[in-house]
mmCIF file with all atom_site columns, C-alpha atoms in Angstrom:
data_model
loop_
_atom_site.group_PDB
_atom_site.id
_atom_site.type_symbol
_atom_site.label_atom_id
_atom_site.label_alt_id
_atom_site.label_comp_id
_atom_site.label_asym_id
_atom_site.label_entity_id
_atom_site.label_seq_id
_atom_site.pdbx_PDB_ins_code
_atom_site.Cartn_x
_atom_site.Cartn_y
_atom_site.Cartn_z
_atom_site.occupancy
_atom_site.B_iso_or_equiv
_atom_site.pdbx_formal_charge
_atom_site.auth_seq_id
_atom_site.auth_comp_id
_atom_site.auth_asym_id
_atom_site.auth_atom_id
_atom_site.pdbx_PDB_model_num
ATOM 1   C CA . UNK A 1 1   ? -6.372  186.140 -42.977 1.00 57.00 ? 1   UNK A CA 1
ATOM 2   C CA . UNK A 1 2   ? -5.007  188.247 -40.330 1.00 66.00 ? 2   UNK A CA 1
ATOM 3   C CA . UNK A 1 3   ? -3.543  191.492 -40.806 1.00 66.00 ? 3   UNK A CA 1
ATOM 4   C CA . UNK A 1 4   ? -1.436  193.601 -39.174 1.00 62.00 ? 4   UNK A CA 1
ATOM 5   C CA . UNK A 1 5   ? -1.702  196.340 -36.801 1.00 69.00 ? 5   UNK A CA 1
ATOM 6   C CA . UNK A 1 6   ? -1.422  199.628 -37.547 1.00 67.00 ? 6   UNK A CA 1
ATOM 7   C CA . UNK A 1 7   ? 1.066   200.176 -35.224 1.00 66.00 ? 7   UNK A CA 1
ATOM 8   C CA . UNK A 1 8   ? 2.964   197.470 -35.429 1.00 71.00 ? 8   UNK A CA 1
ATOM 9   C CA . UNK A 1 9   ? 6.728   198.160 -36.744 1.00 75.00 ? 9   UNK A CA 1
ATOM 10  C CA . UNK A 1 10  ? 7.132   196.668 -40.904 1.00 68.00 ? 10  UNK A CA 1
ATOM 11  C CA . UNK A 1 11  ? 10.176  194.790 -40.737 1.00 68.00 ? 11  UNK A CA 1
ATOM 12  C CA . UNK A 1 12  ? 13.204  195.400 -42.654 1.00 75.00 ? 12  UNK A CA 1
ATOM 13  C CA . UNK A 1 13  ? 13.355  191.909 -44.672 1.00 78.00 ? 13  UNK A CA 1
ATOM 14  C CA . UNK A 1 14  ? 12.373  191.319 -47.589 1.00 81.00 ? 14  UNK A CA 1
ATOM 15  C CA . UNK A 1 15  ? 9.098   188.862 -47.783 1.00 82.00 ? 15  UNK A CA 1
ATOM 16  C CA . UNK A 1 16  ? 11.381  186.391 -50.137 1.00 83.00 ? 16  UNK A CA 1
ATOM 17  C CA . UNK A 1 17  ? 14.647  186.001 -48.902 1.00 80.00 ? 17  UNK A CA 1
ATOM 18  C CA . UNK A 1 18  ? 16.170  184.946 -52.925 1.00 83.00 ? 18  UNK A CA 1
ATOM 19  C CA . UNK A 1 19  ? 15.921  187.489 -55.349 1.00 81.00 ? 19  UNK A CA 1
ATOM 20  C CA . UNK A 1 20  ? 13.447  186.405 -58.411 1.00 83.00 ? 20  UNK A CA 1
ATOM 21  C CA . UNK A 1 21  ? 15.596  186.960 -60.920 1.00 82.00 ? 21  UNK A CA 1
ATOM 22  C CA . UNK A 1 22  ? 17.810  184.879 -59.741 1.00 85.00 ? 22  UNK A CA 1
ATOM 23  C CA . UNK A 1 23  ? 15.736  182.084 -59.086 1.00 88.00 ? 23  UNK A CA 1
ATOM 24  C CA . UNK A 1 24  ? 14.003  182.806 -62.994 1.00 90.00 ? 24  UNK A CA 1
ATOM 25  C CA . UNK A 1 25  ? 17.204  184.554 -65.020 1.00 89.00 ? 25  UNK A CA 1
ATOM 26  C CA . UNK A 1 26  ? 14.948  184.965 -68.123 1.00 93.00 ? 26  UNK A CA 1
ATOM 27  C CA . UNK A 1 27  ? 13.676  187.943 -66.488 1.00 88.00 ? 27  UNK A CA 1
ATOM 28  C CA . UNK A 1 28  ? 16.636  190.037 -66.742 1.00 87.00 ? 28  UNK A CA 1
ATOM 29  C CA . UNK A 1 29  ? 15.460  189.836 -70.881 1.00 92.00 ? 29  UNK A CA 1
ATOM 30  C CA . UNK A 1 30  ? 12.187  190.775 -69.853 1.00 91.00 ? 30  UNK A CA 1
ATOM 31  C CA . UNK A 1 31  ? 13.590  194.004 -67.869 1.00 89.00 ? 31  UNK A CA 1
ATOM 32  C CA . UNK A 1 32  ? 15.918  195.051 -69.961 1.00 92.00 ? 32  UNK A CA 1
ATOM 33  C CA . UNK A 1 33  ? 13.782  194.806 -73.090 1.00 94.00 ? 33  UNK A CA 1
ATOM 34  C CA . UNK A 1 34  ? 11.069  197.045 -71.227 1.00 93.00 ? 34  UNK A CA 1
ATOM 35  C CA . UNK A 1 35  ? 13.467  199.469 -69.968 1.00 93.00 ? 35  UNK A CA 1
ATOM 36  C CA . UNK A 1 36  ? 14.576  200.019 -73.283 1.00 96.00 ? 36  UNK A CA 1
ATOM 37  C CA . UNK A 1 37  ? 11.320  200.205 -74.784 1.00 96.00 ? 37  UNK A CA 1
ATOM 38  C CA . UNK A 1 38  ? 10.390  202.794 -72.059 1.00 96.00 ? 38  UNK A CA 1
ATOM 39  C CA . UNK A 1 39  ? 13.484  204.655 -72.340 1.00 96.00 ? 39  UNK A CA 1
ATOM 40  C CA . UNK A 1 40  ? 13.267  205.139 -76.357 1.00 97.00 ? 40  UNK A CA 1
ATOM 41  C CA . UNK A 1 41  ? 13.343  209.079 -75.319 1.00 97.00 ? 41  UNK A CA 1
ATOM 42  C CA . UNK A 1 42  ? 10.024  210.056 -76.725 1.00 98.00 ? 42  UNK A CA 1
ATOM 43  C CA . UNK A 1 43  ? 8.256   210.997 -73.385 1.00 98.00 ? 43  UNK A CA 1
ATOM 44  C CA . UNK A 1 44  ? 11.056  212.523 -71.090 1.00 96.00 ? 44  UNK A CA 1
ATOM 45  C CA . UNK A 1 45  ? 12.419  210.507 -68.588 1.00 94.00 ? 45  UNK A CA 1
ATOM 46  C CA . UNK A 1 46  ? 11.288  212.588 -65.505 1.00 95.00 ? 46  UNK A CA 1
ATOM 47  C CA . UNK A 1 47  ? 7.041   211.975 -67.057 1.00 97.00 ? 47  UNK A CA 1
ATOM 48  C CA . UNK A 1 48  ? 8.343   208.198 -66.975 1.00 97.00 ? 48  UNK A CA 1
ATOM 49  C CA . UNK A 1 49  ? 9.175   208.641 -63.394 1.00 96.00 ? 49  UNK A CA 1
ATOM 50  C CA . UNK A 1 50  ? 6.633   210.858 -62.332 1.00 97.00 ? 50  UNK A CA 1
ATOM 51  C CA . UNK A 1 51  ? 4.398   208.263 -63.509 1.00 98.00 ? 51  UNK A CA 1
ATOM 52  C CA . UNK A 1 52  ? 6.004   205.406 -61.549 1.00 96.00 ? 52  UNK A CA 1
ATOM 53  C CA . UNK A 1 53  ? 5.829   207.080 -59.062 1.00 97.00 ? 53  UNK A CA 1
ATOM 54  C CA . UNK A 1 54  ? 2.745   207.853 -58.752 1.00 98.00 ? 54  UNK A CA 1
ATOM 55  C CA . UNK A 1 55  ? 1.485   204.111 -59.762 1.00 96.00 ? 55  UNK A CA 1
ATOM 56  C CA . UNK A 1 56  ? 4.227   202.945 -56.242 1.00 94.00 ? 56  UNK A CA 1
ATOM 57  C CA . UNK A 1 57  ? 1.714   205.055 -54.754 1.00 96.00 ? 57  UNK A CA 1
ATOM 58  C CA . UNK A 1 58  ? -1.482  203.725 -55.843 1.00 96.00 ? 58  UNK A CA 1
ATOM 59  C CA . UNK A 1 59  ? -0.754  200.505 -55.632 1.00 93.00 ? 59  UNK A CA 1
ATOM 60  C CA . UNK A 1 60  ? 0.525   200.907 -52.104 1.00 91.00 ? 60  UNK A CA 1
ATOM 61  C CA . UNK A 1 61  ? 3.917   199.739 -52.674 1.00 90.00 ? 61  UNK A CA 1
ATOM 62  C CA . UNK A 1 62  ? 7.012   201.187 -50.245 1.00 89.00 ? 62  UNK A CA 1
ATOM 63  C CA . UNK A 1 63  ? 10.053  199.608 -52.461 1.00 89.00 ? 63  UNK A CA 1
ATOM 64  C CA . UNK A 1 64  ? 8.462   201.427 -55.598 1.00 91.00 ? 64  UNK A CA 1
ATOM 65  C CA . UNK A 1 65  ? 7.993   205.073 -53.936 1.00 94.00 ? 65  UNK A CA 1
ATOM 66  C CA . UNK A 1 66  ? 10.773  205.094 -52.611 1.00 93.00 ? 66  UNK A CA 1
ATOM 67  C CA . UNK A 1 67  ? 12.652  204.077 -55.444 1.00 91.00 ? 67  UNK A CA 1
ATOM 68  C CA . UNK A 1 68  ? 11.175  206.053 -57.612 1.00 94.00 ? 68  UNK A CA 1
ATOM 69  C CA . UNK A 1 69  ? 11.396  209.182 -55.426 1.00 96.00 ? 69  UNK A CA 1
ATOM 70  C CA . UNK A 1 70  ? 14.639  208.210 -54.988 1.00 93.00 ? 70  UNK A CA 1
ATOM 71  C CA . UNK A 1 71  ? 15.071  208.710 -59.541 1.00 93.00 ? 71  UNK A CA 1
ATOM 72  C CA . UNK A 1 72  ? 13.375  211.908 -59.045 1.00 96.00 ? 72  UNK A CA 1
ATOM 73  C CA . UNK A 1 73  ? 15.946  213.509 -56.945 1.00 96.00 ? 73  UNK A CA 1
ATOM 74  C CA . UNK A 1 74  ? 18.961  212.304 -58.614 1.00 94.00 ? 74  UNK A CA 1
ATOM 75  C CA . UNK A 1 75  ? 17.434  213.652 -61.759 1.00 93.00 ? 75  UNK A CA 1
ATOM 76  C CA . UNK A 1 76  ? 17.183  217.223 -59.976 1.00 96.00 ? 76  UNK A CA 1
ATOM 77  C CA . UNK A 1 77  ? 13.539  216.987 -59.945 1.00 96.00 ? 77  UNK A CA 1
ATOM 78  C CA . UNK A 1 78  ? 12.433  219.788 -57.186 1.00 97.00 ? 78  UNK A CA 1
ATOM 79  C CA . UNK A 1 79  ? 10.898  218.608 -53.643 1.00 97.00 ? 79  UNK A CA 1
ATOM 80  C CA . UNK A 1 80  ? 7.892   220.117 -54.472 1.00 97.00 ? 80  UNK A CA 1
ATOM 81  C CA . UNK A 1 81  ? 7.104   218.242 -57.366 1.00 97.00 ? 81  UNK A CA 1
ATOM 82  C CA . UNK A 1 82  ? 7.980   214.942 -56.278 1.00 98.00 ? 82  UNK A CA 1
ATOM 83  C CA . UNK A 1 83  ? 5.968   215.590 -52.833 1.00 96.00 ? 83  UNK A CA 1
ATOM 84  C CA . UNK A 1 84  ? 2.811   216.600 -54.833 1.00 97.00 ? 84  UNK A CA 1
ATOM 85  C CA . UNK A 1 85  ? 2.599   213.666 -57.139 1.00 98.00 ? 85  UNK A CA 1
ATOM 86  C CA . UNK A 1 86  ? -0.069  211.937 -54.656 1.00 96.00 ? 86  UNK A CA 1
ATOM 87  C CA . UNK A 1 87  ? -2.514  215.672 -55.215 1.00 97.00 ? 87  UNK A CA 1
ATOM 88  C CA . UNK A 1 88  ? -1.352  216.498 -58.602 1.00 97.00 ? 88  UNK A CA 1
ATOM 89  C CA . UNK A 1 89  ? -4.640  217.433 -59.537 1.00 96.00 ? 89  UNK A CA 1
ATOM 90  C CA . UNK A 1 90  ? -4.684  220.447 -57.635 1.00 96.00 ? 90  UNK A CA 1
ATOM 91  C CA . UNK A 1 91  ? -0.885  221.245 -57.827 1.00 97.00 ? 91  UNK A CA 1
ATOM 92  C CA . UNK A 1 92  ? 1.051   224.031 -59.531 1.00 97.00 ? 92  UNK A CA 1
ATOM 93  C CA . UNK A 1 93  ? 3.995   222.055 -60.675 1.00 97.00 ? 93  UNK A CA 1
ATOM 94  C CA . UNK A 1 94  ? 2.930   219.781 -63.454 1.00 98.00 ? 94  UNK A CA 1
ATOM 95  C CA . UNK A 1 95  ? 2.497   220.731 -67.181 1.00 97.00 ? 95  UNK A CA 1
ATOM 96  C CA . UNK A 1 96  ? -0.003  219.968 -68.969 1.00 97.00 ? 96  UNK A CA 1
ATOM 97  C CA . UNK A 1 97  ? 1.550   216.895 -70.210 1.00 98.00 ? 97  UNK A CA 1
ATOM 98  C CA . UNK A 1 98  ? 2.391   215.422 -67.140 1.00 98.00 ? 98  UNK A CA 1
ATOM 99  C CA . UNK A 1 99  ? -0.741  216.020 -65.805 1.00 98.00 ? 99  UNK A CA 1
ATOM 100 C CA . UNK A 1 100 ? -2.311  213.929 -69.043 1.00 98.00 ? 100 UNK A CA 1
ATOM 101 C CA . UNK A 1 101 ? 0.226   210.842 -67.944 1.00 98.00 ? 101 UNK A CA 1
ATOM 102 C CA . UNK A 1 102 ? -0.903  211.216 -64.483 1.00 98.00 ? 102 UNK A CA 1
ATOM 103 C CA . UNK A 1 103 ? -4.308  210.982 -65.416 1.00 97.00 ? 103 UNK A CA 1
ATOM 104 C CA . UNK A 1 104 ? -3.779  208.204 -67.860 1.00 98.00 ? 104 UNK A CA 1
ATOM 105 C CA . UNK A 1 105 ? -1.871  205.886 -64.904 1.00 98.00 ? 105 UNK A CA 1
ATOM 106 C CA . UNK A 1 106 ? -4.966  206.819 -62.657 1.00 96.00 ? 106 UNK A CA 1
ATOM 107 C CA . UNK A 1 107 ? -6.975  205.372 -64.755 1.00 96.00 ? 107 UNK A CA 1
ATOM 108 C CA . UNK A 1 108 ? -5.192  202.346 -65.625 1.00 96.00 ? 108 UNK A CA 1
ATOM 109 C CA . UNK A 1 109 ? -4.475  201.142 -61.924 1.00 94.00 ? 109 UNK A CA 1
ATOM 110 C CA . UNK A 1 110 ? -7.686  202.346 -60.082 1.00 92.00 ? 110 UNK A CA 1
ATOM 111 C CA . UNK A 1 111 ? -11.204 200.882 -60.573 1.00 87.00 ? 111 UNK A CA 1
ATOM 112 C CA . UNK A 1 112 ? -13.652 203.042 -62.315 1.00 82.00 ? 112 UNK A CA 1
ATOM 113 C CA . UNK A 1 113 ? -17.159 203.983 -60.576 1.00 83.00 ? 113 UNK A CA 1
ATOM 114 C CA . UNK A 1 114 ? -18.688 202.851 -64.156 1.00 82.00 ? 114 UNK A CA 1
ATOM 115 C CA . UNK A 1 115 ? -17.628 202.558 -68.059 1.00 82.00 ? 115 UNK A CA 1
ATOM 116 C CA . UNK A 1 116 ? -14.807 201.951 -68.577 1.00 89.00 ? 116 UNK A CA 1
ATOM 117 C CA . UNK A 1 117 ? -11.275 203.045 -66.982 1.00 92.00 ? 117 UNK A CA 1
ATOM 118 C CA . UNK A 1 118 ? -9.855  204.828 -69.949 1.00 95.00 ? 118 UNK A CA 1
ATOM 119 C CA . UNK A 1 119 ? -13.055 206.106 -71.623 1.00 93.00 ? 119 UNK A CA 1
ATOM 120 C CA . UNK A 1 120 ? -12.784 208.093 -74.782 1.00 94.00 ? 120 UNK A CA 1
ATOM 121 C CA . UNK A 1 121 ? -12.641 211.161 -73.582 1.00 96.00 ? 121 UNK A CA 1
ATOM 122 C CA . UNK A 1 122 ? -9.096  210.779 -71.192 1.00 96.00 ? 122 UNK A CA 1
ATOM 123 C CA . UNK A 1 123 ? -7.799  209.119 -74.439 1.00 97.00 ? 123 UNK A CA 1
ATOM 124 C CA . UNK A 1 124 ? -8.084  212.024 -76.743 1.00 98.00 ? 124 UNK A CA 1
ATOM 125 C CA . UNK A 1 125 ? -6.551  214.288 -74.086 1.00 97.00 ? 125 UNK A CA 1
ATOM 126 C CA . UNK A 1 126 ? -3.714  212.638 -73.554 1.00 98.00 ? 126 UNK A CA 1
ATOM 127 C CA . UNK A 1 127 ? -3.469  212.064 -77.268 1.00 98.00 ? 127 UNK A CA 1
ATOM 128 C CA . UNK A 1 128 ? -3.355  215.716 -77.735 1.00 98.00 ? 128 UNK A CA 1
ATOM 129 C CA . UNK A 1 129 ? 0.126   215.805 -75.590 1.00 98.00 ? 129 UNK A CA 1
ATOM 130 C CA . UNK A 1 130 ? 1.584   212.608 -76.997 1.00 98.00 ? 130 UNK A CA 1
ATOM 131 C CA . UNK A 1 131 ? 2.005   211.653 -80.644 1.00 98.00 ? 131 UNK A CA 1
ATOM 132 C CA . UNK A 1 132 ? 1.718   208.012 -81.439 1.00 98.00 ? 132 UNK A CA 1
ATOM 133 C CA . UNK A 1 133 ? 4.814   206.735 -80.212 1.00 98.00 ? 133 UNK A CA 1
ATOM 134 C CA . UNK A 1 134 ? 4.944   209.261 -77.057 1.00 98.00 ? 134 UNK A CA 1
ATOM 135 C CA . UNK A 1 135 ? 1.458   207.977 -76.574 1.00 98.00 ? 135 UNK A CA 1
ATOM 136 C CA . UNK A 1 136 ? 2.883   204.299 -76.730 1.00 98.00 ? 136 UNK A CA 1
ATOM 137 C CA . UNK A 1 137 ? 5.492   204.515 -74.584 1.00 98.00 ? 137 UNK A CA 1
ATOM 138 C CA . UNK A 1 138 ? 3.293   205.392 -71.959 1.00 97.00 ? 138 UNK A CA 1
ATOM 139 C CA . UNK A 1 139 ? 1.201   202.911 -71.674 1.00 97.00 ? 139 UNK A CA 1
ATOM 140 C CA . UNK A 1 140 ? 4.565   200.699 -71.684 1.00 96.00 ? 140 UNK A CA 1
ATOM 141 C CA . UNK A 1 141 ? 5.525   202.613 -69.103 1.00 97.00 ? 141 UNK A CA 1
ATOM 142 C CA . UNK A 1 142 ? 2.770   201.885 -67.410 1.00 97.00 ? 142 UNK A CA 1
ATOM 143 C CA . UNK A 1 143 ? 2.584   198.195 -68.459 1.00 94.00 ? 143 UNK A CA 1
ATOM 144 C CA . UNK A 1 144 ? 6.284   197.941 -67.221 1.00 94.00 ? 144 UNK A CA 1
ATOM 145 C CA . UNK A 1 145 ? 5.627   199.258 -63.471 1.00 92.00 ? 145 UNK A CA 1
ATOM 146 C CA . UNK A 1 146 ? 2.507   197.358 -63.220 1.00 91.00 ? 146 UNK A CA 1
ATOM 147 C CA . UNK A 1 147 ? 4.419   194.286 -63.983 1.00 90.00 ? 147 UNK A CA 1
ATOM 148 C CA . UNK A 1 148 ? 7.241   195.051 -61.248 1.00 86.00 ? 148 UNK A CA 1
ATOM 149 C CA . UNK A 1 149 ? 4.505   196.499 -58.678 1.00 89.00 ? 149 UNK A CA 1
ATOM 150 C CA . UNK A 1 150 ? 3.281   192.552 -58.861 1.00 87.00 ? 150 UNK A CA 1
ATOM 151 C CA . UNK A 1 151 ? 6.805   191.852 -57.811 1.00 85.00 ? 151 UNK A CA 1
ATOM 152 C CA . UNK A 1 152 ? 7.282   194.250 -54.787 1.00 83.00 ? 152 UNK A CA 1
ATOM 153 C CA . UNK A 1 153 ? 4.403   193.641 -53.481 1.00 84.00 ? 153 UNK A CA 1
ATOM 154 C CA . UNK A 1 154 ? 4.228   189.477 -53.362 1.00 87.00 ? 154 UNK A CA 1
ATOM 155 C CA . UNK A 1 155 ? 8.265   189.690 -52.798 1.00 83.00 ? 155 UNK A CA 1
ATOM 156 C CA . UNK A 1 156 ? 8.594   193.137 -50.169 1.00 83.00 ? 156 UNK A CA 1
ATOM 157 C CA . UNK A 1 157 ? 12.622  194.164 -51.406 1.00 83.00 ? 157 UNK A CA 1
ATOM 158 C CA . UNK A 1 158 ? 13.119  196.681 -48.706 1.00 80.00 ? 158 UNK A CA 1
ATOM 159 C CA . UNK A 1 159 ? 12.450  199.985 -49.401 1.00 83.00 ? 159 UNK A CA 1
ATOM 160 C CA . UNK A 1 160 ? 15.477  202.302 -50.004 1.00 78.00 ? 160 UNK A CA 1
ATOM 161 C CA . UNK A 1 161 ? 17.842  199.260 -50.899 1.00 70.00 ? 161 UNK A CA 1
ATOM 162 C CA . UNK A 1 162 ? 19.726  199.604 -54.370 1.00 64.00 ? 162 UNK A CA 1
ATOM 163 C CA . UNK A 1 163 ? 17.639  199.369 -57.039 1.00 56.00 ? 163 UNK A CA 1
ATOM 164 C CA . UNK A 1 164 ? 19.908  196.336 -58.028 1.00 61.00 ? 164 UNK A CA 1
ATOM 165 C CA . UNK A 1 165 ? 20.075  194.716 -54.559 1.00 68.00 ? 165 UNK A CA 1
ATOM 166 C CA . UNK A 1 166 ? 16.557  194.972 -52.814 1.00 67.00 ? 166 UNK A CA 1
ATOM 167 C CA . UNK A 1 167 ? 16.949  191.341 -51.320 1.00 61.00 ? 167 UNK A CA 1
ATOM 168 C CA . UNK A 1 168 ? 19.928  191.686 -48.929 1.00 62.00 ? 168 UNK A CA 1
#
């Protein structure tokens, strides 16, 4: 397996020139029924985003920070916060909250040192910002950009592309 330099340019094609849900339609179901599900209002939309966010970043994924950044701004959520999602630990901007559903995607999408990812003690923090259906949501939410994080990064849509037309 060879990769690529470091310096050489990422091209501006997607990997897979059709879009997948065209070639499997029976994910536009899928999508919508998660979007719904993440958007049922009882974790604000901008913790939703901040937390896809941050996962595009994790994961390594250019379509998904971007496009998520992208969310973030049209929202009116300020420079500084969207720029200091990558250090939010030691950043100003973040309630308590948010920090909780940072933590909690951490968790999820990076391997643990040892025990478990989510031990005990992350759980009951974040359960102390979330009720049971806030609580829920999020780890929907997080469920819902880990499943589309699979997608960008086997398929590359190109970053900055409409959300609805990453494939052109």
């Amino acid at each position: 397996m060879n990769a690529r330099l470091i310096t050489a340019e990422v091209p501006m094609a997607p990997r897979m020139s059709e879009d997948p849900s065209e070639l499997v339609p029976e994910l536009a179901e899928v999508s919508a029924a998660l979007f719904k599900v993440v958007g049922n209002g009882s974790v604000p939309r901008s913790t939703i985003s901040l937390v896809h966010l941050r996962a595009g970043q994790i994961v390594g994924s250019s379509y998904l920070t971007v496009l998520h950044t992208g969310f973030l701004r049209k929202a009116g959520v300020s420079e500084e916060r969207i720029t200091s999602v990558a250090s939010w630990q030691d950043s100003p901007y973040f309630s308590a909250a948010e920090r909780a559903a940072l933590a909690l995607v951490e968790a999820v999408l990076q391997p643990a040192a040892a025990g478990e990812r989510v031990p005990d003690e992350l759980y009951a923090q974040v359960a102390e910002y979330y009720e049971p259906k806030a609580l829920a949501t999020l780890m929907f939410a997080i469920g819902q950009v880990s499943f589309f994080s699979s997608i960008a990064l086997v398929a590359k849509p190109v970053p900055g592309r409409s959300f609805t037309d990453p494939w052109k």
